XYZ file of C-alpha atoms in Angstrom:
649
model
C -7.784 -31.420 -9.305
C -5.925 -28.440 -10.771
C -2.935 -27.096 -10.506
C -2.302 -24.023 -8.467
C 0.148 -21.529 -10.745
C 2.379 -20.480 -7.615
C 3.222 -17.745 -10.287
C 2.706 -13.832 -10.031
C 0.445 -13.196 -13.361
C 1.369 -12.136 -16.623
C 0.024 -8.347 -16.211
C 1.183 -7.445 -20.061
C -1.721 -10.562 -20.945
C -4.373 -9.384 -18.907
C -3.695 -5.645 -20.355
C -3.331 -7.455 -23.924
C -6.561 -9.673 -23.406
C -8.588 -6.599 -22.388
C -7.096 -4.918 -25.544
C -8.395 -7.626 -27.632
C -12.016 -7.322 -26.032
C -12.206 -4.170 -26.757
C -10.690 -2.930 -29.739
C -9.965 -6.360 -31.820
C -9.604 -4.554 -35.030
C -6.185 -3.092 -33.473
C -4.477 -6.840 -33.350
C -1.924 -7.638 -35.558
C 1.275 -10.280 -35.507
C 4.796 -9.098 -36.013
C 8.061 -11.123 -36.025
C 10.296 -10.815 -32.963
C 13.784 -10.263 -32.885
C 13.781 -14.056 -32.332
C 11.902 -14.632 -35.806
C 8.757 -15.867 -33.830
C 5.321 -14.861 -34.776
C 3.995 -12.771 -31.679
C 0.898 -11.196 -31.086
C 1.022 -7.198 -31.066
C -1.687 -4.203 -31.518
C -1.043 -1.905 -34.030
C -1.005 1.592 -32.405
C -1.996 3.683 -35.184
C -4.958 2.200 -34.888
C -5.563 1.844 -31.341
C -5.005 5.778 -31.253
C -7.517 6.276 -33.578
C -9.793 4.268 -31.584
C -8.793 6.355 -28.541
C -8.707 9.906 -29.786
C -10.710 11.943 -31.961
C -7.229 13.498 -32.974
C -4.440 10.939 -34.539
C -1.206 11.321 -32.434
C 1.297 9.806 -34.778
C 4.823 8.779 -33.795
C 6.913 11.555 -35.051
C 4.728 14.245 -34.282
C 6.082 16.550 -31.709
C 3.778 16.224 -28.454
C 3.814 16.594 -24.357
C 5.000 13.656 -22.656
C 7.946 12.728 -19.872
C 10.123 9.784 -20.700
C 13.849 8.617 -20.927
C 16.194 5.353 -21.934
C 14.879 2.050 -21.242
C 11.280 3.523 -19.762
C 9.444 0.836 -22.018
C 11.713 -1.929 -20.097
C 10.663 0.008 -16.859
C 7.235 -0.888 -18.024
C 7.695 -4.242 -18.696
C 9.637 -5.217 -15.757
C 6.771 -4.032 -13.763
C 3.667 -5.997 -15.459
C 6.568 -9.090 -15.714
C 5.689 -11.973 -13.565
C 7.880 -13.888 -11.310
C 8.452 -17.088 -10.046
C 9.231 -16.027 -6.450
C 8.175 -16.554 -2.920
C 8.093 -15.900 0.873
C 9.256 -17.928 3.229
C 8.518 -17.593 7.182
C 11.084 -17.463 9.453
C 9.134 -18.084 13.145
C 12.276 -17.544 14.850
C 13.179 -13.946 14.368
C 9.171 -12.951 14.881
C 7.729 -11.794 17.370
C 4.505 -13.205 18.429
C 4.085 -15.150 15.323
C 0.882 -16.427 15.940
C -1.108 -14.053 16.675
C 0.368 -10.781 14.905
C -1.337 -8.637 12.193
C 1.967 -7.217 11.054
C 4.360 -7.976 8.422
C 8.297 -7.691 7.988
C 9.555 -9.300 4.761
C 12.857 -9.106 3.306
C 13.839 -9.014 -0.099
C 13.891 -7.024 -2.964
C 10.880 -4.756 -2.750
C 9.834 -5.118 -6.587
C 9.604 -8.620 -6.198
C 8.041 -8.736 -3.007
C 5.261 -5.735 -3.563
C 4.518 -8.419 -7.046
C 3.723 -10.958 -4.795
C 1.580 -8.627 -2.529
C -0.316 -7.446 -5.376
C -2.988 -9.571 -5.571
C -3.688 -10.292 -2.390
C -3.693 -7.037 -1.217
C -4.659 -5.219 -4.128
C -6.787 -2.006 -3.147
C -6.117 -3.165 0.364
C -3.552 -0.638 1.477
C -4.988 2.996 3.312
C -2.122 4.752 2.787
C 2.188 3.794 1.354
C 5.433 5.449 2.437
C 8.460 5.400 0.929
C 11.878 7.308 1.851
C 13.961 5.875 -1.450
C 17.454 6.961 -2.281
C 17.700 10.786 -3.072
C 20.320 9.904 -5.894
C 22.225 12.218 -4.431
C 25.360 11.090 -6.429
C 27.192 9.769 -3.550
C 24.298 7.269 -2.472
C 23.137 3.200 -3.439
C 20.236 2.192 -5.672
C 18.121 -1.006 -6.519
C 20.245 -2.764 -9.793
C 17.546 -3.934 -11.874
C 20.260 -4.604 -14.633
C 18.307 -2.537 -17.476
C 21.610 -2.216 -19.501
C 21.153 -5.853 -20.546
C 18.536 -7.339 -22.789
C 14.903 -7.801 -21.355
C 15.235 -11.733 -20.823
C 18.294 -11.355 -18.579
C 17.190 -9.172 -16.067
C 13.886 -11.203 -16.296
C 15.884 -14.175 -15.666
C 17.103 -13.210 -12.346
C 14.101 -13.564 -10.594
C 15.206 -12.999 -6.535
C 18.831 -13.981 -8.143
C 21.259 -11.543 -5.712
C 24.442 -10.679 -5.980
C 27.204 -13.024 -3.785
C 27.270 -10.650 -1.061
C 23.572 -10.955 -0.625
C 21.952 -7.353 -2.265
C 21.472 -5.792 -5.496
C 22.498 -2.185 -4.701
C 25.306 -0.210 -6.654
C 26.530 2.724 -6.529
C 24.989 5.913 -8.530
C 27.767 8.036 -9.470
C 26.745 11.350 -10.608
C 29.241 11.029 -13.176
C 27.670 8.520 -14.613
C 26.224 9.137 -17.816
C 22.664 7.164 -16.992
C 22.447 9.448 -13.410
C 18.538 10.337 -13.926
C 18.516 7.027 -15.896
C 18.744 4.762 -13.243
C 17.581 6.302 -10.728
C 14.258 6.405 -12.814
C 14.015 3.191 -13.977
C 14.757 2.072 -10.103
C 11.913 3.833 -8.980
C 9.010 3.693 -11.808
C 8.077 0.105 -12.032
C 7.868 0.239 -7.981
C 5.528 2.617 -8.028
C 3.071 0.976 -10.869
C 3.131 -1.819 -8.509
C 2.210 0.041 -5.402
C -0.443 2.075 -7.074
C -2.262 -1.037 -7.577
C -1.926 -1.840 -3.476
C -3.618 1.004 -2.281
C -7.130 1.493 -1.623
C -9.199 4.032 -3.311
C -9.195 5.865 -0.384
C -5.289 5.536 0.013
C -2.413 7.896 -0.648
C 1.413 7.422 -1.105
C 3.725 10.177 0.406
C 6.914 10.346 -1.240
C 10.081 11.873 0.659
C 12.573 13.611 -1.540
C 15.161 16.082 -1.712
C 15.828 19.064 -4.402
C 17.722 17.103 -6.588
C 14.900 14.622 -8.161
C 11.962 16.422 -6.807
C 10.718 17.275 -10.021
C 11.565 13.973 -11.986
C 9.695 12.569 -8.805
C 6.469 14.311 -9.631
C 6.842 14.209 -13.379
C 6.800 9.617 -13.024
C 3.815 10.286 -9.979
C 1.745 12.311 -12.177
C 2.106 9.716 -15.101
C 1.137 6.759 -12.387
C -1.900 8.230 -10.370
C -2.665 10.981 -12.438
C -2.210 15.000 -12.316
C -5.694 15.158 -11.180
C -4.311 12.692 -8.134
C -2.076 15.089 -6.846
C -2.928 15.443 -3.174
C 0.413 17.984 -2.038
C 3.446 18.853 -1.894
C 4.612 19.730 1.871
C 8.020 20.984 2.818
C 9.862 19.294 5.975
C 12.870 21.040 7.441
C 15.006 18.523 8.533
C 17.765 20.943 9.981
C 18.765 23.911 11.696
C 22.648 23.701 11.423
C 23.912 25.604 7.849
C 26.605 23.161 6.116
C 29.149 23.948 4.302
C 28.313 23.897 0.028
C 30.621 24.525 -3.115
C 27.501 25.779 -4.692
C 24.348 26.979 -3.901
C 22.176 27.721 -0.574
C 22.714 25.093 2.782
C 19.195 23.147 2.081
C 17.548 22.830 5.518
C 14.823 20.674 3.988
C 13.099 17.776 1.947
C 9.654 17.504 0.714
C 6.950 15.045 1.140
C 4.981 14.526 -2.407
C 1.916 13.104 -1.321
C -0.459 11.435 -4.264
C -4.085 9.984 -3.801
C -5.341 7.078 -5.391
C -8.071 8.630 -6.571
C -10.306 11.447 -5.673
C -12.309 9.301 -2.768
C -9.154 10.511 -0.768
C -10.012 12.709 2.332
C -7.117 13.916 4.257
C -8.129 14.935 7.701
C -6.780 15.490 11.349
C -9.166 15.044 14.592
C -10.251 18.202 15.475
C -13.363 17.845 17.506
C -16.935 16.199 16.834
C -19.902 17.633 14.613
C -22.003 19.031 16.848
C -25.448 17.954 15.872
C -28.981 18.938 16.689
C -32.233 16.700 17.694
C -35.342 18.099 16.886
C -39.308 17.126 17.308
C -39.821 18.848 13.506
C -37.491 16.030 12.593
C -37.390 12.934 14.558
C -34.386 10.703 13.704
C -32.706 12.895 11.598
C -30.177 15.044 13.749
C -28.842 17.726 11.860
C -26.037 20.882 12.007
C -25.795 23.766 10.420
C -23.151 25.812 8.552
C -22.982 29.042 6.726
C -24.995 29.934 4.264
C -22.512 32.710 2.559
C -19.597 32.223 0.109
C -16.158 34.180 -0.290
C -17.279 35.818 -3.688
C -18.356 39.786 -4.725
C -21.594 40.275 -6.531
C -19.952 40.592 -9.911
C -18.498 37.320 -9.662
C -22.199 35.803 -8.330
C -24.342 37.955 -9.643
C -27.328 35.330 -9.385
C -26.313 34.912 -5.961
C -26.314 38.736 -5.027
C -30.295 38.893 -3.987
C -32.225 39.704 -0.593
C -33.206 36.436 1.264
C -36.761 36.649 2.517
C -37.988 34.534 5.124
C -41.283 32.765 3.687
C -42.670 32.338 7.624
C -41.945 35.944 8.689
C -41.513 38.469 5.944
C -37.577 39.184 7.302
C -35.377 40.337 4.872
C -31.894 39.407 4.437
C -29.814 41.766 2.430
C -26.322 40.365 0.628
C -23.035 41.350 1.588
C -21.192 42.860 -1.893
C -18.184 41.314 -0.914
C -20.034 37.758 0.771
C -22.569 36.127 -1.522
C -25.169 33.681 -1.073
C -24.167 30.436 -1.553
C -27.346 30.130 -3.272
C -29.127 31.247 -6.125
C -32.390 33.370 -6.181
C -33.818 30.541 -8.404
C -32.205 27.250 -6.165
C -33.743 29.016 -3.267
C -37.140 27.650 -3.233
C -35.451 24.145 -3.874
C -33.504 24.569 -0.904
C -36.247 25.782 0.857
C -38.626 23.177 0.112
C -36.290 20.700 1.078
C -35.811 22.266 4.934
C -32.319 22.869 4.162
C -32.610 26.802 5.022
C -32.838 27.591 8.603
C -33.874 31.052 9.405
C -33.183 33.391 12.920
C -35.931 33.090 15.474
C -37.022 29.219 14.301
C -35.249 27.850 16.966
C -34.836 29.561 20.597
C -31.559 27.155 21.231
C -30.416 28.564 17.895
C -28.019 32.119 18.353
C -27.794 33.070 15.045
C -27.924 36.627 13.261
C -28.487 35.321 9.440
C -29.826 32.087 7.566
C -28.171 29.227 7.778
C -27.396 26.194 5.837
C -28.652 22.831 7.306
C -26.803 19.159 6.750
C -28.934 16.326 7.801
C -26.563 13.628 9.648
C -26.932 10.552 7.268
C -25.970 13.073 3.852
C -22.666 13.722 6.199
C -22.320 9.934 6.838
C -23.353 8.587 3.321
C -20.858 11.816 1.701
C -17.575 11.409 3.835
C -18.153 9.291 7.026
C -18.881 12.335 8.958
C -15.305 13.382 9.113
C -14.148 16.313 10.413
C -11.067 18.192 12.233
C -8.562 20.365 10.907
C -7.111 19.575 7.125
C -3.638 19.839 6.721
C -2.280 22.605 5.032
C 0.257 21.757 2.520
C 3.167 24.816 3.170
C 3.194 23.847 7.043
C 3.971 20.570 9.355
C 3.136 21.241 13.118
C 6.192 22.525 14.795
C 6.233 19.215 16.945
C 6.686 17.592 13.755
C 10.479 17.047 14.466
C 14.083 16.843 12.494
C 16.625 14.674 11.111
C 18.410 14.920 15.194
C 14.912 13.764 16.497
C 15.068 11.124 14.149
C 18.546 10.374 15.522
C 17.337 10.466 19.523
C 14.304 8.234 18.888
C 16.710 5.777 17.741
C 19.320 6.434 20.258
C 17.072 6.426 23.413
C 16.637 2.298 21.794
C 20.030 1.474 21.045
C 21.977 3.601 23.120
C 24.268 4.541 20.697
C 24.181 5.578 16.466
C 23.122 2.872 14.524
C 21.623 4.339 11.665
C 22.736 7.421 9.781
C 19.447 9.946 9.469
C 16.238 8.388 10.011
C 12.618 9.969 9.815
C 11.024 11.381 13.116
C 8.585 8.823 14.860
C 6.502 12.605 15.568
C 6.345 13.184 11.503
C 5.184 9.287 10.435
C 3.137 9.802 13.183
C 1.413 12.966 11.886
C 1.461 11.060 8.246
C -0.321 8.140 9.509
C -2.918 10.584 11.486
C -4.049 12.518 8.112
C -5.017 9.552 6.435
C -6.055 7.125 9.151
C -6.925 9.060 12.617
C -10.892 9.835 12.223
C -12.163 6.108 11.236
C -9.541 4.330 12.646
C -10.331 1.342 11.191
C -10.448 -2.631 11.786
C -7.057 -3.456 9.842
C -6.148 -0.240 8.178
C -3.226 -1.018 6.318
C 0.095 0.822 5.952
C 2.964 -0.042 3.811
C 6.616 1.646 4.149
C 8.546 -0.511 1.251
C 11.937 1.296 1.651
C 11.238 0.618 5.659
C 15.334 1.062 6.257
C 15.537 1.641 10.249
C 11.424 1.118 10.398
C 10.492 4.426 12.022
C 7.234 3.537 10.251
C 6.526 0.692 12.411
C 7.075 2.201 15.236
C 5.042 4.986 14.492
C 2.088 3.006 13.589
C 1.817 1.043 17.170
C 2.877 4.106 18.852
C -0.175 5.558 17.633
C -2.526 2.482 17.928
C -1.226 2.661 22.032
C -2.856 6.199 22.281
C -5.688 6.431 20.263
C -6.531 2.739 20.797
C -6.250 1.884 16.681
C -6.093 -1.252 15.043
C -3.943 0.184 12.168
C -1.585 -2.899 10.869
C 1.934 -2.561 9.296
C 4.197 -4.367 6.478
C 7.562 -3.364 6.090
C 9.709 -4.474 3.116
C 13.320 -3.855 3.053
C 16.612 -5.255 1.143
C 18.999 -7.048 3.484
C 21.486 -4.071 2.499
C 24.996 -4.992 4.195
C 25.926 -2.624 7.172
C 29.461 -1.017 5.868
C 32.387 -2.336 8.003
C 33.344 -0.489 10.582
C 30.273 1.124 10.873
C 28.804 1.309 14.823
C 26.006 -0.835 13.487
C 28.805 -3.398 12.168
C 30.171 -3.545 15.277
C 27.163 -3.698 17.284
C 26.827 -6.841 15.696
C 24.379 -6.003 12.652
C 25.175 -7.442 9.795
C 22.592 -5.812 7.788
C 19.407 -2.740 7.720
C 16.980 -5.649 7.943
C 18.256 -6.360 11.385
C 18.624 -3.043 12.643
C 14.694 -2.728 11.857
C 13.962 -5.547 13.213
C 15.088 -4.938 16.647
C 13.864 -1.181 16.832
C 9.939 -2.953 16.035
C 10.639 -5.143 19.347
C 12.570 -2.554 21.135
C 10.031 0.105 20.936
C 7.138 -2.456 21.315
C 8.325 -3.189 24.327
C 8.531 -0.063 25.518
C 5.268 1.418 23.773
C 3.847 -2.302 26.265
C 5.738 -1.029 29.555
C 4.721 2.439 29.814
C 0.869 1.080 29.375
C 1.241 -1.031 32.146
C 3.140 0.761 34.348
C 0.428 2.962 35.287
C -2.213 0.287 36.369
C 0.820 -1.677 38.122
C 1.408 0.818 40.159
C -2.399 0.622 41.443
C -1.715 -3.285 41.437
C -3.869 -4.206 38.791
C -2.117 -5.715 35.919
C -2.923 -4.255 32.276
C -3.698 -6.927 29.720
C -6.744 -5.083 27.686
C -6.431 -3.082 25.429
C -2.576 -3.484 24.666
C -1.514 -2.822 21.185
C -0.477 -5.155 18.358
C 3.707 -5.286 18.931
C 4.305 -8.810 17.325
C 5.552 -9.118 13.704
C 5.494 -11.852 11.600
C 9.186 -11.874 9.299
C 8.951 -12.972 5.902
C 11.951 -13.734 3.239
C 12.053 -13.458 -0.367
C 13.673 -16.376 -1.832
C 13.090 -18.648 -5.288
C 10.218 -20.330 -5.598
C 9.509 -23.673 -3.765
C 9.066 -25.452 -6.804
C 11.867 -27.017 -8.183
C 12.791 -25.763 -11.802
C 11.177 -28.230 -13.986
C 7.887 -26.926 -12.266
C 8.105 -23.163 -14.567
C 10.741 -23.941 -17.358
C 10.746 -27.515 -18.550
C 11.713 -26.407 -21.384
C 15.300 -25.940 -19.610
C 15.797 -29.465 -19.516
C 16.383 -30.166 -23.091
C 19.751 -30.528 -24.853
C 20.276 -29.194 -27.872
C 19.164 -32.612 -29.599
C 16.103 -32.652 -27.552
C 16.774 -35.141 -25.089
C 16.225 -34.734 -21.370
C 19.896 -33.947 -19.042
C 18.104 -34.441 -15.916
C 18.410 -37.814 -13.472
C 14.382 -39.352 -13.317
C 14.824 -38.935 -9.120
C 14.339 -35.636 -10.064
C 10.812 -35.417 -11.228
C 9.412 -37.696 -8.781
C 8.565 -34.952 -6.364
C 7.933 -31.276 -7.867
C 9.165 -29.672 -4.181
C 12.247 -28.571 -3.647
C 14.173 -31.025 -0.377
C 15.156 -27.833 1.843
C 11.473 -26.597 1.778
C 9.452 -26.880 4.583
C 5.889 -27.686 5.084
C 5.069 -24.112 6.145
C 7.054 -22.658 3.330
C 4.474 -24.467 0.913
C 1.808 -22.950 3.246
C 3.037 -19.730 2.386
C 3.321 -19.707 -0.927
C -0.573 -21.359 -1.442
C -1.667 -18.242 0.529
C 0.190 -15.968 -1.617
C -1.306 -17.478 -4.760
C -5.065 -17.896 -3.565
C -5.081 -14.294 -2.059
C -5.295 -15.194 1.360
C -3.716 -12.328 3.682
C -0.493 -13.522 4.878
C -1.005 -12.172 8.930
C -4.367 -14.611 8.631
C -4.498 -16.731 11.693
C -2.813 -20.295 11.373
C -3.542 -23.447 13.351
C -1.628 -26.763 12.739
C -4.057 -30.045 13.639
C -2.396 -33.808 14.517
C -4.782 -36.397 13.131
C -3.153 -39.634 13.297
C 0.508 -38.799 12.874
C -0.013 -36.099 10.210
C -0.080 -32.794 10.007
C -3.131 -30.529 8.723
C -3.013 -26.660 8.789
C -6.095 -24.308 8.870
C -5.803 -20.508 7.697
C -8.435 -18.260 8.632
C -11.046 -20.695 10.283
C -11.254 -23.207 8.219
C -10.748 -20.943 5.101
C -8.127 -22.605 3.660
C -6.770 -26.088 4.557
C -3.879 -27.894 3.498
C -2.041 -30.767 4.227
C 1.391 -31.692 2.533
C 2.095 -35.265 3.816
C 0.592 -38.685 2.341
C -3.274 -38.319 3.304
C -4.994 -41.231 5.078
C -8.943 -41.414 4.540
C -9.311 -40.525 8.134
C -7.191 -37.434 7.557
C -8.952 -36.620 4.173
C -12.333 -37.002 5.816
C -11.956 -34.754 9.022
C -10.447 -32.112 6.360
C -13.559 -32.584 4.150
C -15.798 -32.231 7.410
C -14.626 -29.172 8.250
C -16.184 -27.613 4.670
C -12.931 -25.274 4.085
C -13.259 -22.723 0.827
C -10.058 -24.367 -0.579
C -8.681 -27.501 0.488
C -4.568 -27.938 -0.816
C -2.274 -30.790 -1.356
C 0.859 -31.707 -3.103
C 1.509 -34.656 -5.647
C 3.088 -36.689 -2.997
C -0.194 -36.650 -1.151
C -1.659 -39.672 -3.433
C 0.216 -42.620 -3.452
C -1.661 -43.153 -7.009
C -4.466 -41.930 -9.578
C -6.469 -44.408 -7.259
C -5.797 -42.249 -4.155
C -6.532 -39.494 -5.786
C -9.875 -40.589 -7.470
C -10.625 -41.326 -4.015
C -10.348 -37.702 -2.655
C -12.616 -36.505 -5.361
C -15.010 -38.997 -3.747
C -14.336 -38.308 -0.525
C -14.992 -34.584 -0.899
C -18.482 -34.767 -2.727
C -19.591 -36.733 -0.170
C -18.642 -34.343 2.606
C -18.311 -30.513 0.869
C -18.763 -30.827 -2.619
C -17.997 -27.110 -3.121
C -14.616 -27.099 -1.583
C -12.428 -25.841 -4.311
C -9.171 -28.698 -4.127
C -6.171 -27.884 -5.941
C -2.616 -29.884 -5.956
C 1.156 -28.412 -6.131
């Protein structure tokens, strides 16, 4: 059996690997700083492979970039040995829950999401420091050399975060704050869906180094918006400048299969004996442009049937030409006065058969936002502040988002389909407004939209009304608004129907949330870096107990569980029974899709597991007393499900 990697992968090798299939003459060696012979592409000549036009070094050209950006890079392609651990007793409704709350540093945690939910996520929001000058950032220790920071895989700081203070008289201000936020936005580019979009809030200060590192990951041709949010009303008080009563919300698409939308209304669509089967609408035929700018649309439209002619407007054109006409024609798409008596129209007509809508943008349609202008329910930084109050009772965290504007957010990108398992990520969740937002929504509009929040376990300053509420840190303030405000999103559901003495248990949304920690890997260290264990003269420091068993002691059974999912793809909210076959313990993920079992395997447990025909079957080294036990599960499984793919830990 093989071994599974229980390793993030080497992103820098895949890119160099599909480098090498394509362009080989561009390979070369060089000598590290190490003196080692490593591989490398010459870029001289991979730009002339790319361009028709040699852009040397030197040469002076467009591009956006600052100290340590090529370590930005490379911490985010990096791979980690990392993993998350489930912690059943501060979830809520663990198993049954589609949602997700993980702690940890969010770099490391959105590398472990990547591939199992790469192009998986509809739509990511982030609120990340403002670098403001006075506020905290993510340390990824860039300052140091590229194996250090590498080397600290998960590694925190003793008080439990890696946040530090960004001084804006601090010489690497921008510096840091861009190197923060770059890598963590390669790595959520690769989450979302082709469909998805990130929105972005920001204030004045970075706005423009925000967009400059956006347009770089998804593109300038990606750019979806930029909308301004007034947070205030008040004026403060400034030693420079104007009072800024607002923030902005960049908002970039994946690609250009985004389609932002709000429910307006249904299509209203037409069924006809000329066409049975094919309902279809209709929609003007004229465009916004003179006759000198569409001169070949600037024609009188005659109606082939009746001899009617339809002069052009000089300001209005056809959206037609006098030569597509016929085309058009032929094809039924023109639809003239008087050919239908249900019809009330004055001039031709474009028609839209229903399944070009369907097949062209699943027959959306409502109102599309308009980038200079949020509703003006949208809310402020003081509704932000009630929505958390009217939970707590009291301030526990300083300036959150409006549930009313995530809710709006989530509604552009998610509220026409509404789909089975729509996915949105907030990785900078801080109080978790998103959360709320998202089963807020799914309570009124009946959605299945799923959440996973990812936030540091940032320490609550002392003294703070959060402090002395008795939260120790952001992660569980957030966690207690998602079960505060799922419990009341539940009550006011049911009230209604209790009150008529018929108790509401359809229909109910998804409140439950399954919480997830970053820690090391469960592997023990000789698992990655054996290498470690040499002294200088080559001999092992390491007592033989500890290579019997590859597992870390404190590591539980489901903590193995977790990390197999993570590193076969499986989607860590999949369902999760645990089976009792004489004594021991099996575990099924997703029907049968995965199966594991961790303990010393008897034939009788091996057999009902190989019965059951799961996609992967998992065990650990301790499973086979022997090569003879394991020869034996190779046996046991061709007899039973020969396809089952069976790895070991």
């Amino acid at each position: 059996m093989d071994k599974l990697p229980l390793r993030t992968p080497d992103l820098s090798k895949r890119h160099f690997d599909a480098l090498a299939a394509l362009f080989p003459n561009a390979l070369t060696e060089t000598i590290d700083e190490n003196g080692v012979l490593v591989r490398a592409v010459d870029a001289n000549l991979l730009q002339q492979e790319l361009n028709t036009h040699v852009v040397s070094g030197p040469e002076e050209r467009y591009q956006f970039t600052w100290p340590d950006k090529k370590k930005a890079v490379l911490l985010a392609n990096a791979p980690i040995a990392a993993t998350l651990r489930p912690c059943r007793e501060e979830s809520v409704d663990f198993d049954n829950t589609q949602n997700l709350y993980i702690e940890g540093d969010n770099l490391n945690v959105l590398k472990l999401l990547r591939e199992t939910y790469l192009g998986r996520v509809k739509m990511v929001y982030i609120d990340p420091p403002y670098n403001t000058g006075n506020d905290f950032i993510y340390e990824d220790n860039f300052v140091g050399e590229v194996g250090a920071f590498l080397a600290r895989d998960c590694q925190y700081n003793p008080e439990g975060n890696r946040m530090v203070r960004n001084m804006d008289s601090h010489g690497r201000f921008h510096t840091d704050w861009l190197n923060m936020l770059y890598p963590r936005l390669r790595v959520a580019r690769d989450l979302l869906s082709d469909e998805g979009v990130i929105f972005i809030s920001i204030d004045d200060g970075e706005v423009e180094n925000l967009k400059k590192i956006c347009t770089e990951v998804f593109g300038s041709v990606n750019f979806a918006g930029q909308f301004p949010w007034r947070k205030r009303t008040a004026k403060s008080d400034v030693p420079f400048g104007i009072s800024q009563d607002h923030e902005w919300l960049l908002a970039y698409a994946k690609s250009k299969a985004f389609s932002a939308c709000l429910q307006g209304g249904t299509r209203k669509y037409y069924e006809t004996d000329d066409f049975p089967g094919r309902p279809w609408r209709i929609h003007d035929l004229t465009k916004q442009t003179s006759a000198s700018e569409r001169p070949h649309s600037f024609f009188t439209l005659v109606d082939p049937k009746t001899g009617n002619r339809y002069p052009p407007n000089p300001n209005r054109t056809w959206a037609i030409t006098e030569e597509t006409f016929p085309r058009y024609y032929a094809e039924n798409r023109i639809v003239f006065p008087g050919d239908y008596e249900f019809l009330n129209i004055s001039k031709p007509a474009l028609r839209y058969f229903k399944e070009a809508d369907m097949e062209k943008a699943g027959d959306k349609f409502g109102f599309i936002p308009v980038s200079t202008h949020f509703p003006s329910d949208i809310g402020m930084t003081q509704d932000g502040t009630k929505d958390m109050d009217v939970l707590f009772g009291k301030k526990i965290f300083g300036f959150p988002k409006p549930v009313a504007l995530m809710k709006y957010l989530i509604q552009m990108v998610t509220a026409i389909t509404k789909d089975e398992g729509e996915l949105i990520l907030d990785f900078f969740s801080g109080s978790a407004t998103t959360a709320h937002a998202v089963m807020q929504l799914n309570a009124e509009d009946q959605g299945k939209r799923q959440f996973i929040m990812v936030q540091l376990p940032e320490l609550c300053d002392e003294g703070s009304e959060a402090a002395q509420a008795g939260y120790k840190n952001i992660c569980e303030i957030g966690k207690e608004r998602i079960r505060r405000a799922g419990q009341k999103i539940v009550d006011s559901l049911k009230l209604p129907m209790a009150q008529e003495g018929v108790p509401k248990t359809e229909n109910l949304p998804d409140i439950g949330f399954r919480v997830l920690k970053l820690d090391s890997s469960n592997m023990k260290d000789v698992y990655y870096t054996p290498q470690a264990l040499l002294s200088s003269g080559g001999a092992f420091q390491t007592p033989l107990d500890g290579l019997l068993d590859n597992i870390k002691p404190d590591r539980s059974a489901e903590d193995l569980l977790f990390q197999v999912m993570l590193d076969l793809g499986v989607p860590l909210s999949s369902k999760i029974e645990q089976r009792e076959l004489g004594g021991q313990t099996l575990f099924s993920v997703a029907n049968n899709y995965l199966m594991a079992c961790f303990e010393q395997a008897t034939d009788e447990t091996l057999t009902e597991l190989a019965k059951n025909k799961p996609y992967y079957a998992i065990f650990r080294d301790s499973s086979f007393a022997n090569d003879a036990g394991m020869a034996n599960v190779e046996q046991i499984f061709k007899t039973y499900s020969a396809k089952t793919i069976r790895k070991v830990l």
